[in-house]
Every structure is written in C-alpha cells, then in structure tokens.
mmCIF file with all atom_site columns, C-alpha atoms in Angstrom:
data_model
loop_
_atom_site.group_PDB
_atom_site.id
_atom_site.type_symbol
_atom_site.label_atom_id
_atom_site.label_alt_id
_atom_site.label_comp_id
_atom_site.label_asym_id
_atom_site.label_entity_id
_atom_site.label_seq_id
_atom_site.pdbx_PDB_ins_code
_atom_site.Cartn_x
_atom_site.Cartn_y
_atom_site.Cartn_z
_atom_site.occupancy
_atom_site.B_iso_or_equiv
_atom_site.pdbx_formal_charge
_atom_site.auth_seq_id
_atom_site.auth_comp_id
_atom_site.auth_asym_id
_atom_site.auth_atom_id
_atom_site.pdbx_PDB_model_num
ATOM 1   C CA . MET R 1 1   ? -26.690 49.310 -0.467  1.00 92.00 ? 1   MET R CA 1
ATOM 2   C CA . ILE R 1 2   ? -28.660 49.186 -3.788  1.00 96.00 ? 2   ILE R CA 1
ATOM 3   C CA . TRP R 1 3   ? -29.946 45.718 -5.006  1.00 96.00 ? 3   TRP R CA 1
ATOM 4   C CA . LEU R 1 4   ? -30.505 44.492 -8.427  1.00 96.00 ? 4   LEU R CA 1
ATOM 5   C CA . ALA R 1 5   ? -34.314 43.992 -7.730  1.00 95.00 ? 5   ALA R CA 1
ATOM 6   C CA . GLY R 1 6   ? -34.659 42.630 -11.582 1.00 95.00 ? 6   GLY R CA 1
ATOM 7   C CA . ALA R 1 7   ? -33.228 42.029 -14.606 1.00 96.00 ? 7   ALA R CA 1
ATOM 8   C CA . ALA R 1 8   ? -34.261 40.826 -18.231 1.00 96.00 ? 8   ALA R CA 1
ATOM 9   C CA . GLU R 1 9   ? -32.694 40.836 -21.974 1.00 96.00 ? 9   GLU R CA 1
ATOM 10  C CA . ALA R 1 10  ? -33.464 40.754 -25.292 1.00 96.00 ? 10  ALA R CA 1
ATOM 11  C CA . SER R 1 11  ? -31.725 40.153 -29.058 1.00 95.00 ? 11  SER R CA 1
ATOM 12  C CA . ASP R 1 12  ? -34.422 41.631 -32.107 1.00 94.00 ? 12  ASP R CA 1
ATOM 13  C CA . LEU R 1 13  ? -33.879 40.111 -35.433 1.00 94.00 ? 13  LEU R CA 1
ATOM 14  C CA . PRO R 1 14  ? -31.849 41.859 -38.500 1.00 94.00 ? 14  PRO R CA 1
ATOM 15  C CA . VAL R 1 15  ? -34.198 45.105 -39.144 1.00 92.00 ? 15  VAL R CA 1
ATOM 16  C CA . SER R 1 16  ? -35.671 44.246 -42.515 1.00 94.00 ? 16  SER R CA 1
ATOM 17  C CA . GLU R 1 17  ? -37.507 41.063 -41.167 1.00 95.00 ? 17  GLU R CA 1
ATOM 18  C CA . ARG R 1 18  ? -39.094 42.643 -37.708 1.00 94.00 ? 18  ARG R CA 1
ATOM 19  C CA . ALA R 1 19  ? -43.121 42.221 -37.877 1.00 90.00 ? 19  ALA R CA 1
ATOM 20  C CA . ASN R 1 20  ? -42.875 46.591 -36.099 1.00 89.00 ? 20  ASN R CA 1
ATOM 21  C CA . MET R 1 21  ? -41.242 48.910 -37.993 1.00 89.00 ? 21  MET R CA 1
ATOM 22  C CA . ALA R 1 22  ? -42.154 51.255 -34.893 1.00 87.00 ? 22  ALA R CA 1
ATOM 23  C CA . SER R 1 23  ? -41.384 50.373 -31.879 1.00 88.00 ? 23  SER R CA 1
ATOM 24  C CA . SER R 1 24  ? -39.102 47.620 -30.154 1.00 93.00 ? 24  SER R CA 1
ATOM 25  C CA . ASP R 1 25  ? -40.511 44.493 -29.332 1.00 94.00 ? 25  ASP R CA 1
ATOM 26  C CA . ALA R 1 26  ? -37.450 43.079 -27.446 1.00 95.00 ? 26  ALA R CA 1
ATOM 27  C CA . LEU R 1 27  ? -37.114 46.596 -25.523 1.00 96.00 ? 27  LEU R CA 1
ATOM 28  C CA . SER R 1 28  ? -40.868 46.070 -24.614 1.00 96.00 ? 28  SER R CA 1
ATOM 29  C CA . PHE R 1 29  ? -40.255 42.363 -23.466 1.00 96.00 ? 29  PHE R CA 1
ATOM 30  C CA . ALA R 1 30  ? -36.904 43.413 -21.801 1.00 97.00 ? 30  ALA R CA 1
ATOM 31  C CA . ILE R 1 31  ? -39.257 46.186 -19.756 1.00 97.00 ? 31  ILE R CA 1
ATOM 32  C CA . ALA R 1 32  ? -41.857 43.343 -18.789 1.00 97.00 ? 32  ALA R CA 1
ATOM 33  C CA . ALA R 1 33  ? -39.621 41.109 -17.787 1.00 96.00 ? 33  ALA R CA 1
ATOM 34  C CA . ALA R 1 34  ? -37.387 42.750 -15.787 1.00 96.00 ? 34  ALA R CA 1
ATOM 35  C CA . LEU R 1 35  ? -40.341 44.687 -13.769 1.00 96.00 ? 35  LEU R CA 1
ATOM 36  C CA . ASP R 1 36  ? -42.070 41.949 -13.250 1.00 94.00 ? 36  ASP R CA 1
ATOM 37  C CA . GLN R 1 37  ? -38.537 39.911 -11.996 1.00 94.00 ? 37  GLN R CA 1
ATOM 38  C CA . ALA R 1 38  ? -38.699 42.842 -9.529  1.00 94.00 ? 38  ALA R CA 1
ATOM 39  C CA . LYS R 1 39  ? -42.796 42.491 -8.969  1.00 93.00 ? 39  LYS R CA 1
ATOM 40  C CA . VAL R 1 40  ? -42.923 45.671 -9.715  1.00 95.00 ? 40  VAL R CA 1
ATOM 41  C CA . THR R 1 41  ? -44.956 48.022 -11.979 1.00 96.00 ? 41  THR R CA 1
ATOM 42  C CA . ALA R 1 42  ? -43.904 51.501 -14.220 1.00 97.00 ? 42  ALA R CA 1
ATOM 43  C CA . ALA R 1 43  ? -46.056 53.613 -11.937 1.00 96.00 ? 43  ALA R CA 1
ATOM 44  C CA . ASP R 1 44  ? -43.577 52.394 -9.633  1.00 96.00 ? 44  ASP R CA 1
ATOM 45  C CA . LEU R 1 45  ? -40.816 53.437 -10.517 1.00 97.00 ? 45  LEU R CA 1
ATOM 46  C CA . GLY R 1 46  ? -38.723 56.016 -9.237  1.00 97.00 ? 46  GLY R CA 1
ATOM 47  C CA . PRO R 1 47  ? -35.808 56.811 -11.088 1.00 97.00 ? 47  PRO R CA 1
ATOM 48  C CA . VAL R 1 48  ? -35.624 56.319 -14.648 1.00 97.00 ? 48  VAL R CA 1
ATOM 49  C CA . ASP R 1 49  ? -32.304 56.431 -17.019 1.00 96.00 ? 49  ASP R CA 1
ATOM 50  C CA . ILE R 1 50  ? -32.927 55.144 -21.362 1.00 95.00 ? 50  ILE R CA 1
ATOM 51  C CA . TYR R 1 51  ? -30.064 55.025 -23.672 1.00 92.00 ? 51  TYR R CA 1
ATOM 52  C CA . SER R 1 52  ? -30.724 57.577 -25.379 1.00 88.00 ? 52  SER R CA 1
ATOM 53  C CA . CYS R 1 53  ? -28.217 57.804 -27.969 1.00 85.00 ? 53  CYS R CA 1
ATOM 54  C CA . PHE R 1 54  ? -30.573 58.367 -31.151 1.00 86.00 ? 54  PHE R CA 1
ATOM 55  C CA . PRO R 1 55  ? -34.778 59.369 -29.896 1.00 89.00 ? 55  PRO R CA 1
ATOM 56  C CA . CYS R 1 56  ? -35.691 56.943 -30.899 1.00 90.00 ? 56  CYS R CA 1
ATOM 57  C CA . ALA R 1 57  ? -34.163 54.659 -28.520 1.00 91.00 ? 57  ALA R CA 1
ATOM 58  C CA . VAL R 1 58  ? -36.180 56.628 -26.009 1.00 92.00 ? 58  VAL R CA 1
ATOM 59  C CA . PHE R 1 59  ? -39.524 57.156 -27.370 1.00 94.00 ? 59  PHE R CA 1
ATOM 60  C CA . ALA R 1 60  ? -39.624 52.736 -27.912 1.00 94.00 ? 60  ALA R CA 1
ATOM 61  C CA . ALA R 1 61  ? -38.880 53.001 -24.330 1.00 95.00 ? 61  ALA R CA 1
ATOM 62  C CA . MET R 1 62  ? -41.353 55.440 -23.556 1.00 95.00 ? 62  MET R CA 1
ATOM 63  C CA . ASP R 1 63  ? -44.589 53.765 -25.668 1.00 94.00 ? 63  ASP R CA 1
ATOM 64  C CA . ALA R 1 64  ? -42.774 50.458 -23.893 1.00 94.00 ? 64  ALA R CA 1
ATOM 65  C CA . MET R 1 65  ? -43.227 51.749 -20.465 1.00 95.00 ? 65  MET R CA 1
ATOM 66  C CA . ASP R 1 66  ? -46.693 53.847 -21.169 1.00 94.00 ? 66  ASP R CA 1
ATOM 67  C CA . SER R 1 67  ? -46.300 56.395 -18.352 1.00 94.00 ? 67  SER R CA 1
ATOM 68  C CA . PRO R 1 68  ? -48.320 59.242 -19.454 1.00 91.00 ? 68  PRO R CA 1
ATOM 69  C CA . GLU R 1 69  ? -47.095 60.573 -16.380 1.00 92.00 ? 69  GLU R CA 1
ATOM 70  C CA . ARG R 1 70  ? -43.124 61.484 -16.681 1.00 93.00 ? 70  ARG R CA 1
ATOM 71  C CA . THR R 1 71  ? -42.021 64.022 -18.700 1.00 92.00 ? 71  THR R CA 1
ATOM 72  C CA . LEU R 1 72  ? -39.790 63.787 -21.298 1.00 88.00 ? 72  LEU R CA 1
ATOM 73  C CA . GLY R 1 73  ? -37.503 64.939 -19.043 1.00 90.00 ? 73  GLY R CA 1
ATOM 74  C CA . ASP R 1 74  ? -38.051 61.697 -16.093 1.00 94.00 ? 74  ASP R CA 1
ATOM 75  C CA . TYR R 1 75  ? -36.255 59.554 -18.911 1.00 94.00 ? 75  TYR R CA 1
ATOM 76  C CA . THR R 1 76  ? -33.112 60.609 -17.981 1.00 93.00 ? 76  THR R CA 1
ATOM 77  C CA . LEU R 1 77  ? -30.839 61.368 -15.178 1.00 93.00 ? 77  LEU R CA 1
ATOM 78  C CA . THR R 1 78  ? -27.381 62.531 -16.720 1.00 90.00 ? 78  THR R CA 1
ATOM 79  C CA . GLY R 1 79  ? -29.089 64.608 -19.388 1.00 87.00 ? 79  GLY R CA 1
ATOM 80  C CA . GLY R 1 80  ? -28.882 61.524 -22.192 1.00 84.00 ? 80  GLY R CA 1
ATOM 81  C CA . LEU R 1 81  ? -26.167 60.095 -24.409 1.00 78.00 ? 81  LEU R CA 1
ATOM 82  C CA . SER R 1 82  ? -26.129 63.108 -26.940 1.00 75.00 ? 82  SER R CA 1
ATOM 83  C CA . PHE R 1 83  ? -24.533 65.526 -24.103 1.00 78.00 ? 83  PHE R CA 1
ATOM 84  C CA . PHE R 1 84  ? -22.615 63.653 -21.836 1.00 76.00 ? 84  PHE R CA 1
ATOM 85  C CA . GLY R 1 85  ? -21.012 61.510 -23.708 1.00 62.00 ? 85  GLY R CA 1
ATOM 86  C CA . GLY R 1 86  ? -21.064 59.550 -26.048 1.00 56.00 ? 86  GLY R CA 1
ATOM 87  C CA . PRO R 1 87  ? -20.991 55.133 -26.552 1.00 56.00 ? 87  PRO R CA 1
ATOM 88  C CA . GLY R 1 88  ? -17.722 55.006 -26.980 1.00 61.00 ? 88  GLY R CA 1
ATOM 89  C CA . ASN R 1 89  ? -17.146 56.042 -23.089 1.00 67.00 ? 89  ASN R CA 1
ATOM 90  C CA . GLY R 1 90  ? -19.793 53.553 -21.680 1.00 81.00 ? 90  GLY R CA 1
ATOM 91  C CA . TYR R 1 91  ? -22.119 55.951 -20.913 1.00 86.00 ? 91  TYR R CA 1
ATOM 92  C CA . ALA R 1 92  ? -24.659 52.425 -19.190 1.00 89.00 ? 92  ALA R CA 1
ATOM 93  C CA . LEU R 1 93  ? -22.030 52.656 -16.980 1.00 90.00 ? 93  LEU R CA 1
ATOM 94  C CA . HIS R 1 94  ? -22.948 56.491 -15.848 1.00 90.00 ? 94  HIS R CA 1
ATOM 95  C CA . SER R 1 95  ? -26.392 55.842 -16.150 1.00 92.00 ? 95  SER R CA 1
ATOM 96  C CA . LEU R 1 96  ? -25.882 52.922 -13.177 1.00 95.00 ? 96  LEU R CA 1
ATOM 97  C CA . THR R 1 97  ? -23.434 55.212 -11.494 1.00 94.00 ? 97  THR R CA 1
ATOM 98  C CA . ALA R 1 98  ? -25.801 58.214 -11.694 1.00 94.00 ? 98  ALA R CA 1
ATOM 99  C CA . MET R 1 99  ? -28.969 55.508 -10.480 1.00 97.00 ? 99  MET R CA 1
ATOM 100 C CA . ALA R 1 100 ? -27.245 54.977 -7.771  1.00 97.00 ? 100 ALA R CA 1
ATOM 101 C CA . GLN R 1 101 ? -26.575 58.188 -6.352  1.00 97.00 ? 101 GLN R CA 1
ATOM 102 C CA . ALA R 1 102 ? -30.614 58.980 -7.566  1.00 97.00 ? 102 ALA R CA 1
ATOM 103 C CA . LEU R 1 103 ? -31.521 56.236 -5.095  1.00 98.00 ? 103 LEU R CA 1
ATOM 104 C CA . ARG R 1 104 ? -29.140 57.128 -2.165  1.00 97.00 ? 104 ARG R CA 1
ATOM 105 C CA . ARG R 1 105 ? -30.602 60.601 -1.734  1.00 97.00 ? 105 ARG R CA 1
ATOM 106 C CA . ASP R 1 106 ? -34.148 59.029 -1.665  1.00 97.00 ? 106 ASP R CA 1
ATOM 107 C CA . GLY R 1 107 ? -34.887 55.642 -2.201  1.00 95.00 ? 107 GLY R CA 1
ATOM 108 C CA . SER R 1 108 ? -38.649 55.002 -1.070  1.00 96.00 ? 108 SER R CA 1
ATOM 109 C CA . ARG R 1 109 ? -38.943 53.708 -4.928  1.00 97.00 ? 109 ARG R CA 1
ATOM 110 C CA . PRO R 1 110 ? -37.299 51.848 -7.063  1.00 97.00 ? 110 PRO R CA 1
ATOM 111 C CA . ALA R 1 111 ? -35.273 52.701 -10.370 1.00 98.00 ? 111 ALA R CA 1
ATOM 112 C CA . LEU R 1 112 ? -35.104 51.115 -14.098 1.00 98.00 ? 112 LEU R CA 1
ATOM 113 C CA . VAL R 1 113 ? -31.985 51.929 -16.007 1.00 98.00 ? 113 VAL R CA 1
ATOM 114 C CA . THR R 1 114 ? -31.803 50.413 -20.245 1.00 96.00 ? 114 THR R CA 1
ATOM 115 C CA . ALA R 1 115 ? -28.776 50.227 -22.468 1.00 94.00 ? 115 ALA R CA 1
ATOM 116 C CA . ASN R 1 116 ? -28.877 49.051 -25.808 1.00 92.00 ? 116 ASN R CA 1
ATOM 117 C CA . GLY R 1 117 ? -26.971 48.492 -28.941 1.00 90.00 ? 117 GLY R CA 1
ATOM 118 C CA . GLY R 1 118 ? -26.408 47.885 -32.153 1.00 90.00 ? 118 GLY R CA 1
ATOM 119 C CA . VAL R 1 119 ? -29.562 48.914 -35.058 1.00 90.00 ? 119 VAL R CA 1
ATOM 120 C CA . MET R 1 120 ? -31.794 48.702 -31.021 1.00 92.00 ? 120 MET R CA 1
ATOM 121 C CA . SER R 1 121 ? -30.620 44.878 -31.800 1.00 93.00 ? 121 SER R CA 1
ATOM 122 C CA . LYS R 1 122 ? -29.773 44.215 -28.414 1.00 94.00 ? 122 LYS R CA 1
ATOM 123 C CA . GLN R 1 123 ? -31.612 45.674 -25.204 1.00 96.00 ? 123 GLN R CA 1
ATOM 124 C CA . ALA R 1 124 ? -30.357 45.060 -21.289 1.00 96.00 ? 124 ALA R CA 1
ATOM 125 C CA . VAL R 1 125 ? -32.685 46.374 -18.790 1.00 97.00 ? 125 VAL R CA 1
ATOM 126 C CA . GLY R 1 126 ? -31.709 46.691 -14.814 1.00 97.00 ? 126 GLY R CA 1
ATOM 127 C CA . VAL R 1 127 ? -34.661 47.321 -12.220 1.00 97.00 ? 127 VAL R CA 1
ATOM 128 C CA . TYR R 1 128 ? -32.210 48.722 -8.706  1.00 97.00 ? 128 TYR R CA 1
ATOM 129 C CA . SER R 1 129 ? -33.827 49.206 -5.204  1.00 97.00 ? 129 SER R CA 1
ATOM 130 C CA . ALA R 1 130 ? -32.478 51.212 -2.171  1.00 97.00 ? 130 ALA R CA 1
ATOM 131 C CA . GLN R 1 131 ? -34.585 47.918 0.063   1.00 93.00 ? 131 GLN R CA 1
ATOM 132 C CA . ALA R 1 132 ? -33.768 45.687 0.050   1.00 91.00 ? 132 ALA R CA 1
ATOM 133 C CA . PRO R 1 133 ? -36.103 43.010 -1.897  1.00 84.00 ? 133 PRO R CA 1
ATOM 134 C CA . ALA R 1 134 ? -38.205 40.162 -0.301  1.00 80.00 ? 134 ALA R CA 1
ATOM 135 C CA . LYS R 1 135 ? -36.756 37.882 -2.306  1.00 80.00 ? 135 LYS R CA 1
ATOM 136 C CA . PRO R 1 136 ? -33.018 38.130 -3.506  1.00 81.00 ? 136 PRO R CA 1
ATOM 137 C CA . TRP R 1 137 ? -32.289 38.179 -6.687  1.00 82.00 ? 137 TRP R CA 1
ATOM 138 C CA . GLN R 1 138 ? -30.339 34.312 -7.668  1.00 82.00 ? 138 GLN R CA 1
ATOM 139 C CA . GLY R 1 139 ? -28.246 36.171 -10.994 1.00 83.00 ? 139 GLY R CA 1
ATOM 140 C CA . GLU R 1 140 ? -30.978 34.714 -13.626 1.00 85.00 ? 140 GLU R CA 1
ATOM 141 C CA . VAL R 1 141 ? -31.571 37.293 -15.799 1.00 89.00 ? 141 VAL R CA 1
ATOM 142 C CA . ALA R 1 142 ? -34.674 36.699 -17.898 1.00 88.00 ? 142 ALA R CA 1
ATOM 143 C CA . GLY R 1 143 ? -35.175 35.802 -21.288 1.00 88.00 ? 143 GLY R CA 1
ATOM 144 C CA . GLY R 1 144 ? -36.993 33.546 -23.650 1.00 90.00 ? 144 GLY R CA 1
ATOM 145 C CA . TYR R 1 145 ? -37.454 36.081 -26.303 1.00 91.00 ? 145 TYR R CA 1
ATOM 146 C CA . ARG R 1 146 ? -38.836 34.852 -29.246 1.00 92.00 ? 146 ARG R CA 1
ATOM 147 C CA . PRO R 1 147 ? -39.858 36.703 -32.180 1.00 92.00 ? 147 PRO R CA 1
ATOM 148 C CA . GLN R 1 148 ? -41.379 35.854 -35.677 1.00 90.00 ? 148 GLN R CA 1
ATOM 149 C CA . SER R 1 149 ? -39.371 36.650 -37.918 1.00 93.00 ? 149 SER R CA 1
ATOM 150 C CA . ARG R 1 150 ? -40.525 38.333 -41.892 1.00 94.00 ? 150 ARG R CA 1
ATOM 151 C CA . GLU R 1 151 ? -40.154 36.183 -44.645 1.00 96.00 ? 151 GLU R CA 1
ATOM 152 C CA . ILE R 1 152 ? -37.623 37.806 -47.322 1.00 96.00 ? 152 ILE R CA 1
ATOM 153 C CA . ASP R 1 153 ? -38.504 37.929 -51.427 1.00 97.00 ? 153 ASP R CA 1
ATOM 154 C CA . HIS R 1 154 ? -35.497 38.347 -53.007 1.00 96.00 ? 154 HIS R CA 1
ATOM 155 C CA . ALA R 1 155 ? -37.069 39.205 -56.234 1.00 96.00 ? 155 ALA R CA 1
ATOM 156 C CA . PRO R 1 156 ? -39.143 40.805 -56.235 1.00 96.00 ? 156 PRO R CA 1
ATOM 157 C CA . SER R 1 157 ? -41.560 41.322 -58.213 1.00 96.00 ? 157 SER R CA 1
ATOM 158 C CA . GLY R 1 158 ? -45.071 43.423 -58.469 1.00 97.00 ? 158 GLY R CA 1
ATOM 159 C CA . ARG R 1 159 ? -46.761 45.784 -55.955 1.00 98.00 ? 159 ARG R CA 1
ATOM 160 C CA . GLY R 1 160 ? -45.129 46.735 -52.436 1.00 98.00 ? 160 GLY R CA 1
ATOM 161 C CA . ARG R 1 161 ? -46.269 49.297 -49.340 1.00 98.00 ? 161 ARG R CA 1
ATOM 162 C CA . ILE R 1 162 ? -43.150 51.462 -48.422 1.00 97.00 ? 162 ILE R CA 1
ATOM 163 C CA . ILE R 1 163 ? -43.176 51.160 -44.486 1.00 96.00 ? 163 ILE R CA 1
ATOM 164 C CA . SER R 1 164 ? -39.823 52.232 -43.917 1.00 94.00 ? 164 SER R CA 1
ATOM 165 C CA . PHE R 1 165 ? -36.932 54.891 -46.364 1.00 93.00 ? 165 PHE R CA 1
ATOM 166 C CA . CYS R 1 166 ? -33.759 56.137 -45.746 1.00 91.00 ? 166 CYS R CA 1
ATOM 167 C CA . GLN R 1 167 ? -32.594 58.203 -48.935 1.00 89.00 ? 167 GLN R CA 1
ATOM 168 C CA . PRO R 1 168 ? -29.157 60.409 -48.593 1.00 87.00 ? 168 PRO R CA 1
ATOM 169 C CA . MET R 1 169 ? -28.752 64.185 -49.026 1.00 84.00 ? 169 MET R CA 1
ATOM 170 C CA . VAL R 1 170 ? -25.934 65.493 -51.612 1.00 82.00 ? 170 VAL R CA 1
ATOM 171 C CA . GLN R 1 171 ? -26.236 69.139 -51.225 1.00 84.00 ? 171 GLN R CA 1
ATOM 172 C CA . ASP R 1 172 ? -29.721 69.457 -50.144 1.00 82.00 ? 172 ASP R CA 1
ATOM 173 C CA . ILE R 1 173 ? -30.597 67.012 -53.487 1.00 83.00 ? 173 ILE R CA 1
ATOM 174 C CA . PRO R 1 174 ? -32.147 64.434 -52.417 1.00 84.00 ? 174 PRO R CA 1
ATOM 175 C CA . GLY R 1 175 ? -30.383 61.002 -54.229 1.00 87.00 ? 175 GLY R CA 1
ATOM 176 C CA . ALA R 1 176 ? -31.736 57.637 -54.812 1.00 90.00 ? 176 ALA R CA 1
ATOM 177 C CA . ALA R 1 177 ? -33.679 55.685 -51.841 1.00 92.00 ? 177 ALA R CA 1
ATOM 178 C CA . THR R 1 178 ? -33.663 52.186 -50.395 1.00 94.00 ? 178 THR R CA 1
ATOM 179 C CA . LEU R 1 179 ? -37.076 50.940 -49.499 1.00 96.00 ? 179 LEU R CA 1
ATOM 180 C CA . LEU R 1 180 ? -38.610 48.661 -47.002 1.00 97.00 ? 180 LEU R CA 1
ATOM 181 C CA . LEU R 1 181 ? -41.344 47.014 -48.590 1.00 98.00 ? 181 LEU R CA 1
ATOM 182 C CA . ASP R 1 182 ? -44.744 44.814 -47.981 1.00 98.00 ? 182 ASP R CA 1
ATOM 183 C CA . MET R 1 183 ? -44.526 43.091 -50.541 1.00 97.00 ? 183 MET R CA 1
ATOM 184 C CA . ALA R 1 184 ? -48.797 41.936 -52.140 1.00 95.00 ? 184 ALA R CA 1
ATOM 185 C CA . ASP R 1 185 ? -47.956 38.667 -50.366 1.00 95.00 ? 185 ASP R CA 1
ATOM 186 C CA . GLY R 1 186 ? -46.453 39.347 -46.803 1.00 94.00 ? 186 GLY R CA 1
ATOM 187 C CA . ARG R 1 187 ? -43.373 39.013 -47.637 1.00 97.00 ? 187 ARG R CA 1
ATOM 188 C CA . ARG R 1 188 ? -39.894 41.785 -46.826 1.00 97.00 ? 188 ARG R CA 1
ATOM 189 C CA . ALA R 1 189 ? -38.345 42.733 -49.370 1.00 98.00 ? 189 ALA R CA 1
ATOM 190 C CA . LEU R 1 190 ? -35.524 45.769 -50.240 1.00 97.00 ? 190 LEU R CA 1
ATOM 191 C CA . ALA R 1 191 ? -35.597 47.927 -53.545 1.00 97.00 ? 191 ALA R CA 1
ATOM 192 C CA . VAL R 1 192 ? -34.035 50.945 -54.654 1.00 96.00 ? 192 VAL R CA 1
ATOM 193 C CA . MET R 1 193 ? -36.053 54.162 -56.478 1.00 94.00 ? 193 MET R CA 1
ATOM 194 C CA . GLU R 1 194 ? -35.095 57.033 -57.451 1.00 88.00 ? 194 GLU R CA 1
ATOM 195 C CA . ALA R 1 195 ? -34.830 60.243 -56.770 1.00 76.00 ? 195 ALA R CA 1
ATOM 196 C CA . ALA R 1 196 ? -38.568 61.487 -55.138 1.00 74.00 ? 196 ALA R CA 1
ATOM 197 C CA . ALA R 1 197 ? -39.781 64.469 -54.724 1.00 70.00 ? 197 ALA R CA 1
ATOM 198 C CA . ASP R 1 198 ? -41.911 63.636 -51.851 1.00 67.00 ? 198 ASP R CA 1
ATOM 199 C CA . HIS R 1 199 ? -39.731 63.201 -48.623 1.00 73.00 ? 199 HIS R CA 1
ATOM 200 C CA . ASP R 1 200 ? -42.544 60.709 -46.598 1.00 84.00 ? 200 ASP R CA 1
ATOM 201 C CA . LEU R 1 201 ? -42.970 57.920 -48.642 1.00 91.00 ? 201 LEU R CA 1
ATOM 202 C CA . CYS R 1 202 ? -43.371 55.837 -45.799 1.00 93.00 ? 202 CYS R CA 1
ATOM 203 C CA . GLY R 1 203 ? -47.372 54.797 -46.936 1.00 95.00 ? 203 GLY R CA 1
ATOM 204 C CA . GLN R 1 204 ? -47.097 55.058 -50.446 1.00 95.00 ? 204 GLN R CA 1
ATOM 205 C CA . TYR R 1 205 ? -47.316 52.256 -52.966 1.00 97.00 ? 205 TYR R CA 1
ATOM 206 C CA . VAL R 1 206 ? -44.269 51.097 -55.648 1.00 96.00 ? 206 VAL R CA 1
ATOM 207 C CA . GLN R 1 207 ? -43.821 48.271 -57.913 1.00 97.00 ? 207 GLN R CA 1
ATOM 208 C CA . VAL R 1 208 ? -41.049 46.768 -58.254 1.00 98.00 ? 208 VAL R CA 1
ATOM 209 C CA . MET R 1 209 ? -38.788 44.882 -60.866 1.00 96.00 ? 209 MET R CA 1
ATOM 210 C CA . ALA R 1 210 ? -36.766 42.511 -59.581 1.00 95.00 ? 210 ALA R CA 1
ATOM 211 C CA . GLY R 1 211 ? -32.991 43.078 -61.187 1.00 92.00 ? 211 GLY R CA 1
ATOM 212 C CA . GLU R 1 212 ? -29.432 41.210 -61.049 1.00 89.00 ? 212 GLU R CA 1
ATOM 213 C CA . LYS R 1 213 ? -27.830 43.064 -59.167 1.00 89.00 ? 213 LYS R CA 1
ATOM 214 C CA . ARG R 1 214 ? -30.619 46.213 -57.214 1.00 92.00 ? 214 ARG R CA 1
ATOM 215 C CA . HIS R 1 215 ? -34.183 45.543 -57.393 1.00 96.00 ? 215 HIS R CA 1
ATOM 216 C CA . LYS R 1 216 ? -35.814 49.044 -58.749 1.00 96.00 ? 216 LYS R CA 1
ATOM 217 C CA . ALA R 1 217 ? -39.178 50.691 -57.726 1.00 96.00 ? 217 ALA R CA 1
ATOM 218 C CA . ALA R 1 218 ? -41.446 53.621 -59.317 1.00 94.00 ? 218 ALA R CA 1
ATOM 219 C CA . LEU R 1 219 ? -44.852 55.257 -57.592 1.00 93.00 ? 219 LEU R CA 1
ATOM 220 C CA . GLU R 1 220 ? -47.103 54.187 -58.270 1.00 90.00 ? 220 GLU R CA 1
#
C-alpha cells in the first residue's frame, strides 16, 4: 500500500505582480509545506517527479528542493512531460502511477510529486510513502500562501529597468518587444519597445512614455 504523507497547494499572483521573476515562490512554499506535513526533508526523498511542462518548472523545483546531490535525471520518473505526453493526457496521473510503481519496487524512502497549471500559477505537491506514517494523513492540504503583490503603474513615465521581456521573431527578424519593468518608484509597468538588436535586454534601462493604448519604451 502507498500512503499520502503530506500535501500542499499554492496559487500565485499574475506574472506581472510577482516579486521574483526568476523563481516560483508558490512552488517553494508548497514543497516546503508538504515536506513539513510529512515530517521529512528533501534529503530524505527517494523517487521524485517534477511536472515538466517547460524547463523553468523543473529548475524552479530544483531551486526549491536545494538538493545538490541529485542529478537532472533524478527529478523525473517518466522521462518528462515533453517526452512522455502532453498536458491533455493527464500527465500528473501518470507521474503518480510511476511513483507508486517505484515505491513498490523500493519503498525505503518517501517520494515527491508536483503538478502545476497556468503560468506557473497553481502548484500542488504530494509526498508519498510505502511505510505507514506515524501520524496518518487527516485529509488536510496545507495552504496559507499569501504573496505580496507588486503595484502596477498603469501610466508609467520615466526610467525603468527591464526585468523580463518577450520578443517574437519573424523569419529570424526580431519584432517589437513587450517589456516588464521595475520603475524608479518601485512600481511595475508594461511597455512595448521597437525591435532591438540586443537579445539580452534584462537588466538594461529604458525611458518610458505613457500612451493611450500602449506605453512605449526606448533604451537609454
């Protein structure tokens, strides 16, 4: 028999309002809460399967688990979503099945499985064991994640620093870039910048001019 020893979930803010663009605070919270509920640490884990819709989801979980002894292949039981099946195929159910099979082969260490939805928006984490937990799971899913949102400037003007951007390519020619900015007053803003030759825009500064339909930015 396989027991659920700990479970947690967290929903994050819209991307533009998140404090940190390089990690998932919601996933970090859910992993820590599930491990705490199961009374184990990341170092205690055996099989692990991270929901792998995109590499960023895997790397965010790796950062949250902080387990340097694991190699990249130690974070999947199926080979990863992109090789195993698409989101419409119910990947998390397959990863749970693979986890149960792994624990039945060797149940000496607990297992962890994650799932997410949206733009790294909704996180769910379960810790499972082939050994009956000292305290049976009572059906409680740990929650309580309360992120602090960044205020959005809807009419930005002045200097801003690029913290993330999206730039489409049309026949290998860069198009206009949509920028996510930290403004000088600490607020966030979105702006559009005409095609830039430099593809590594993060960290660069721009001047922003508010517009009626969209805000425009230009590199300093």
